[in-house]
Coordinates of C-alpha atoms in Angstrom, one line a residue:
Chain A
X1486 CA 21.5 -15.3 16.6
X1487 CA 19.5 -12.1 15.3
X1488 CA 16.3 -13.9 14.2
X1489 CA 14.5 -11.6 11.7
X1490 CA 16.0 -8.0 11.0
X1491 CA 14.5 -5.4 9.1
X1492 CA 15.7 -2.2 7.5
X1493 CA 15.5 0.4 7.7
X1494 CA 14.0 1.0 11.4
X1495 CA 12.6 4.9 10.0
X1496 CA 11.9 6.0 7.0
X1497 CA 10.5 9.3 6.2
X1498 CA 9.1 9.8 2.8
X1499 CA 7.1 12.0 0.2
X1500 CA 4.2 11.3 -1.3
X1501 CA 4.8 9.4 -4.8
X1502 CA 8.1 8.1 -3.7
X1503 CA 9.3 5.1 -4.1
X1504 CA 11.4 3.0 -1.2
X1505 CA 11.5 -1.1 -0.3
X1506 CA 11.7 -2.9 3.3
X1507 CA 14.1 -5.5 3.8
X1508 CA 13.8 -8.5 5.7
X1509 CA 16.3 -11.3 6.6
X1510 CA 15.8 -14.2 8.7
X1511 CA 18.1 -16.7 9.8
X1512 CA 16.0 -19.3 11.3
X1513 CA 15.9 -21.5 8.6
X1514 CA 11.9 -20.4 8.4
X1515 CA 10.0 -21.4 5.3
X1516 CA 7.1 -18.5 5.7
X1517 CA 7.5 -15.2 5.5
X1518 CA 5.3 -12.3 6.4
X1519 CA 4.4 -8.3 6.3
X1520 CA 2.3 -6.7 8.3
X1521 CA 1.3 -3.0 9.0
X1522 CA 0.3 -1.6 12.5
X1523 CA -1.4 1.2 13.1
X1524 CA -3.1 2.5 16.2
X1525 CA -6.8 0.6 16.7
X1526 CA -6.0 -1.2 14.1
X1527 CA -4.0 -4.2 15.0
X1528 CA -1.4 -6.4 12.9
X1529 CA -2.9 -6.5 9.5
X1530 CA -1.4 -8.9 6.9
X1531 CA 0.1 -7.1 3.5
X1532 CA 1.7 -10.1 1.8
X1533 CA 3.0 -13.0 3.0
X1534 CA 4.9 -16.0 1.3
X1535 CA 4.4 -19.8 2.0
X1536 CA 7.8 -21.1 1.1
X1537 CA 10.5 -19.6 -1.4
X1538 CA 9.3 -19.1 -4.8
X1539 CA 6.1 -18.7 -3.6
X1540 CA 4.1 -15.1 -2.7
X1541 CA 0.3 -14.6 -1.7
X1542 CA -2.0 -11.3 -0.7
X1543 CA -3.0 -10.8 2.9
X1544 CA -5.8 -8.7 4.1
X1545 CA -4.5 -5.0 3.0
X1546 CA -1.9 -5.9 -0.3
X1547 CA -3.1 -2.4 -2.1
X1548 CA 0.0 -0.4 -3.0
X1549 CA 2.2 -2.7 -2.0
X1550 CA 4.8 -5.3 -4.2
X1551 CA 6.9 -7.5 -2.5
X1552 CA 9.4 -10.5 -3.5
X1553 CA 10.7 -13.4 -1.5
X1554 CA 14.5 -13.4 -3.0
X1555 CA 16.0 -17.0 -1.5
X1556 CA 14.8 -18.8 1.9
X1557 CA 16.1 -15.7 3.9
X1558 CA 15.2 -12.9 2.7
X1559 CA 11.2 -11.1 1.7
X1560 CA 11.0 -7.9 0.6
X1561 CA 8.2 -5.1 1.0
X1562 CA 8.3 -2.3 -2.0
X1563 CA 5.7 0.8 -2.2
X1564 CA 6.1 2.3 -5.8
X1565 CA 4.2 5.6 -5.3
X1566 CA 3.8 6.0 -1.4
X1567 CA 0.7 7.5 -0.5
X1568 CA 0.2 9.7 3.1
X1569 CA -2.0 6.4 3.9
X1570 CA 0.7 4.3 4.1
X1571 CA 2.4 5.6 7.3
X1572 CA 2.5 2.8 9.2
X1573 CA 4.6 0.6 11.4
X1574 CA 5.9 -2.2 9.2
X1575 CA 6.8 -5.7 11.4
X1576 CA 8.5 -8.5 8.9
X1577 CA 7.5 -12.4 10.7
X1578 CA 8.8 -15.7 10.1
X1579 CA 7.3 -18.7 11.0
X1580 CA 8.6 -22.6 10.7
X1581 CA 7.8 -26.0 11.4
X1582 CA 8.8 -28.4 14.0
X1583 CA 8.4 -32.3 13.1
X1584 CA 6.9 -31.6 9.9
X1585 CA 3.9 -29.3 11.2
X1586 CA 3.9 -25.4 11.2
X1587 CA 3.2 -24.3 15.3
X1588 CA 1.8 -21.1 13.8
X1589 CA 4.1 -18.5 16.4
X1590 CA 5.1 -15.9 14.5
X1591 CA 9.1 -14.6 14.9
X1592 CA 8.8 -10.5 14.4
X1593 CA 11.6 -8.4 13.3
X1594 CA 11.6 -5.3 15.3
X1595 CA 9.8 -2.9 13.2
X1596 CA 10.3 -0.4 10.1
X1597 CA 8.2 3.2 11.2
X1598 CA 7.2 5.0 7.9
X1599 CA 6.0 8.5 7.4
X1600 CA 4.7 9.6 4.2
X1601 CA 4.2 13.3 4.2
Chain B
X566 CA -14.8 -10.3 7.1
X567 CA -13.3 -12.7 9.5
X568 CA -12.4 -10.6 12.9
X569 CA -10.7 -10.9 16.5
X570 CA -12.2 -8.8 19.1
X571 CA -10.5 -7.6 22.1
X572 CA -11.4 -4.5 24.7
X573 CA -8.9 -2.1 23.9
X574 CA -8.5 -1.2 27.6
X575 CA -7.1 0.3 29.8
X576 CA -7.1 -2.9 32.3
X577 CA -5.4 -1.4 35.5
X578 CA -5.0 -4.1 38.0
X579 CA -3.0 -3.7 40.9
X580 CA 0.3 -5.5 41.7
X581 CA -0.3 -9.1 43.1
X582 CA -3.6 -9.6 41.3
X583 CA -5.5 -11.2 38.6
X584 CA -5.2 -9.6 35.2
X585 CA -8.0 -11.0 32.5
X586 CA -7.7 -10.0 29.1
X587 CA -10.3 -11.4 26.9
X588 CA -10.6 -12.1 23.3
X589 CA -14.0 -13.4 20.6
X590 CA -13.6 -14.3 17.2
X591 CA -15.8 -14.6 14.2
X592 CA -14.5 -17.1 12.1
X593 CA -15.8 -20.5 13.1
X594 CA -13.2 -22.3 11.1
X595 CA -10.3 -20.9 13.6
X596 CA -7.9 -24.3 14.7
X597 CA -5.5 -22.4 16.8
X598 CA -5.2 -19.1 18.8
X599 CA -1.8 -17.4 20.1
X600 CA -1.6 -14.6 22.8
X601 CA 1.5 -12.0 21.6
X602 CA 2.5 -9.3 24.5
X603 CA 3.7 -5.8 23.0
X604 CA 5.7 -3.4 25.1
X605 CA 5.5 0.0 23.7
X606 CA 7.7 0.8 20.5
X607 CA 8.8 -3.0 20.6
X608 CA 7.3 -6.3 18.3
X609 CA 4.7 -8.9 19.6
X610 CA 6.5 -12.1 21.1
X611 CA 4.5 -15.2 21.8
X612 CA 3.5 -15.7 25.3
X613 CA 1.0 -18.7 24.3
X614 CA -1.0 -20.2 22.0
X615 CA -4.1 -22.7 22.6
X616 CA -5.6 -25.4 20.3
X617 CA -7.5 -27.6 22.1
X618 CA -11.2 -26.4 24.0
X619 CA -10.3 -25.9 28.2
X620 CA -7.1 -24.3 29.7
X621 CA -3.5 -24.7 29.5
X622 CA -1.8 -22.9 31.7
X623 CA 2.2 -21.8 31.6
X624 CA 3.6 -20.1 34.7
X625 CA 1.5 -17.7 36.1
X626 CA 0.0 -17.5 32.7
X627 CA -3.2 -19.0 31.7
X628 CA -4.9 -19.8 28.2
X629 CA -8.7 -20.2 28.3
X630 CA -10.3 -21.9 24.3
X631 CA -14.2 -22.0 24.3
X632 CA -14.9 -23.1 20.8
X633 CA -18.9 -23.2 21.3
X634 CA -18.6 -19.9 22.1
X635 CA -16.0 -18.7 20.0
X636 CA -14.2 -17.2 23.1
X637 CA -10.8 -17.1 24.5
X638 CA -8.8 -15.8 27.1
X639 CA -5.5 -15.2 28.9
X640 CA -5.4 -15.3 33.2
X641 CA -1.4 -13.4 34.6
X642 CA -1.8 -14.4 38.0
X643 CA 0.5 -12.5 40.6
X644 CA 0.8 -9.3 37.7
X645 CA 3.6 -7.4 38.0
X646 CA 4.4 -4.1 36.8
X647 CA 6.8 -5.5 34.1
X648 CA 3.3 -7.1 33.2
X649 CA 2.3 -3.9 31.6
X650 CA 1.9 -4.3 28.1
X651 CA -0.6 -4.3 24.9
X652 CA -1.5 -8.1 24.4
X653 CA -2.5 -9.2 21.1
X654 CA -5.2 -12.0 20.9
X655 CA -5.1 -13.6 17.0
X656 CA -5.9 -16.5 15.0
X657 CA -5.4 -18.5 13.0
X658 CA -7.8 -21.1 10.8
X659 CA -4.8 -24.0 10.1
X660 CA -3.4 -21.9 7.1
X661 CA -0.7 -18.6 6.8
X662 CA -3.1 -16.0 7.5
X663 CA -2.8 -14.6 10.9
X664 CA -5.9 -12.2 12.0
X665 CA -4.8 -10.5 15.5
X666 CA -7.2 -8.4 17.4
X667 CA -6.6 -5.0 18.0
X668 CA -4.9 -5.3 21.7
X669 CA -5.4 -4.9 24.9
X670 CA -3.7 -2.5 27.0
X671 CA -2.9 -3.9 30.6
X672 CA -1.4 -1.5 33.0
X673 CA 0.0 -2.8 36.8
X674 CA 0.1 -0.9 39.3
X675 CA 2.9 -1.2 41.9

């Protein structure tokens, strides 16, 4: 039972590259979420998607694309990463029990990012 | 802008004690707050979440929901070094956006 994986775990890039998060989930989840951690910050939300076919900003969604591709799986893409963006990246999941959404969020382990 | 506020710490409380981690908000429209504990380099897991005003208590933990004055907070009794963590206050106004505070860092010492 893995519950929500991400990939990579570290990523190192260059400024103006391009590179996309992957996150799975196998809880049978309907909501999906990115957020970016940095230090003093807190969890801020990027993106996040209700239920499959369906995608929505958060609080910081500049610079970043993403795509929920079935149930499972949400996506994070930066086009042209900026020095800004180095970050830790958590993927969440969240479900419902008896019809109503608790509101816990399931985190994936993390996805560190340096842009130099 | 809708914010959690927590004291970013250093709480050191010794072994045996009572840790109190505290946590306002801004957004008067929050339904439902969730404590997350983060060890370091790991993700937030749940450790509770609180909806109704009062306390609801789990273990040695306990949840603390003042609506009135937009105030909650979390009560380890007996803390234990394995206790040390950054704990995440956040919450959440009934819809899919999340706002978590910054974190408090509680240290235990044996």
């Amino acid at each position: 039972n893995a519950g929500v994986t991400q990939t990579p775990k570290f990523q190192v890039l260059k400024t103006g590259q391009s590179m996309t998060l992957q996150c799975a989930q196998d809880m049978n989840h309907n909501s999906m979420y990115w957020y970016r951690q940095d230090p003093g910050m807190g969890l801020r939300l990027i993106y996040y998607s209700a239920s499959e076919g369906t995608t929505d900003k958060g609080e910081v969604p500049n610079g970043y694309n993403v795509s929920r591709l079935n149930k499972r799986e949400f996506s994070l893409r930066l086009e042209s990463a900026a020095p800004s963006q180095t970050s830790v990246y958590f993927c969440a999941s969240s479900g419902a029990v008896g019809g109503a959404n608790t509101g816990e969020l399931f985190f994936g382990e993390g996805s560190r990012l340096t842009v130099l | 802008q809708k914010e959690v506020e927590q004291n970013s710490g250093p709480l050191s409380v010794p072994e045996g004690a009572i840790a109190s981690l505290n946590c306002t908000y801004s957004d008067r429209g929050s339904q439902s707050f969730f404590w997350y504990r983060q060890y370091s380099g790991k993700s937030p897991e749940l450790i509770m979440f609180i909806y109704s005003n009062g306390d609801k208590e789990d273990g040695r933990f306990t949840a603390q929901l003042n609506k009135a004055s937009q105030y909650v907070s979390l009560l380890i009794r007996d803390s234990q070094p394995s206790d040390s963590a950054t704990y995440l206050c956040a919450g959440n106004t009934g819809g899919f956006k999340t706002i978590f505070g910054a974190g408090t860092r509680l240290f235990v010492k044996a």
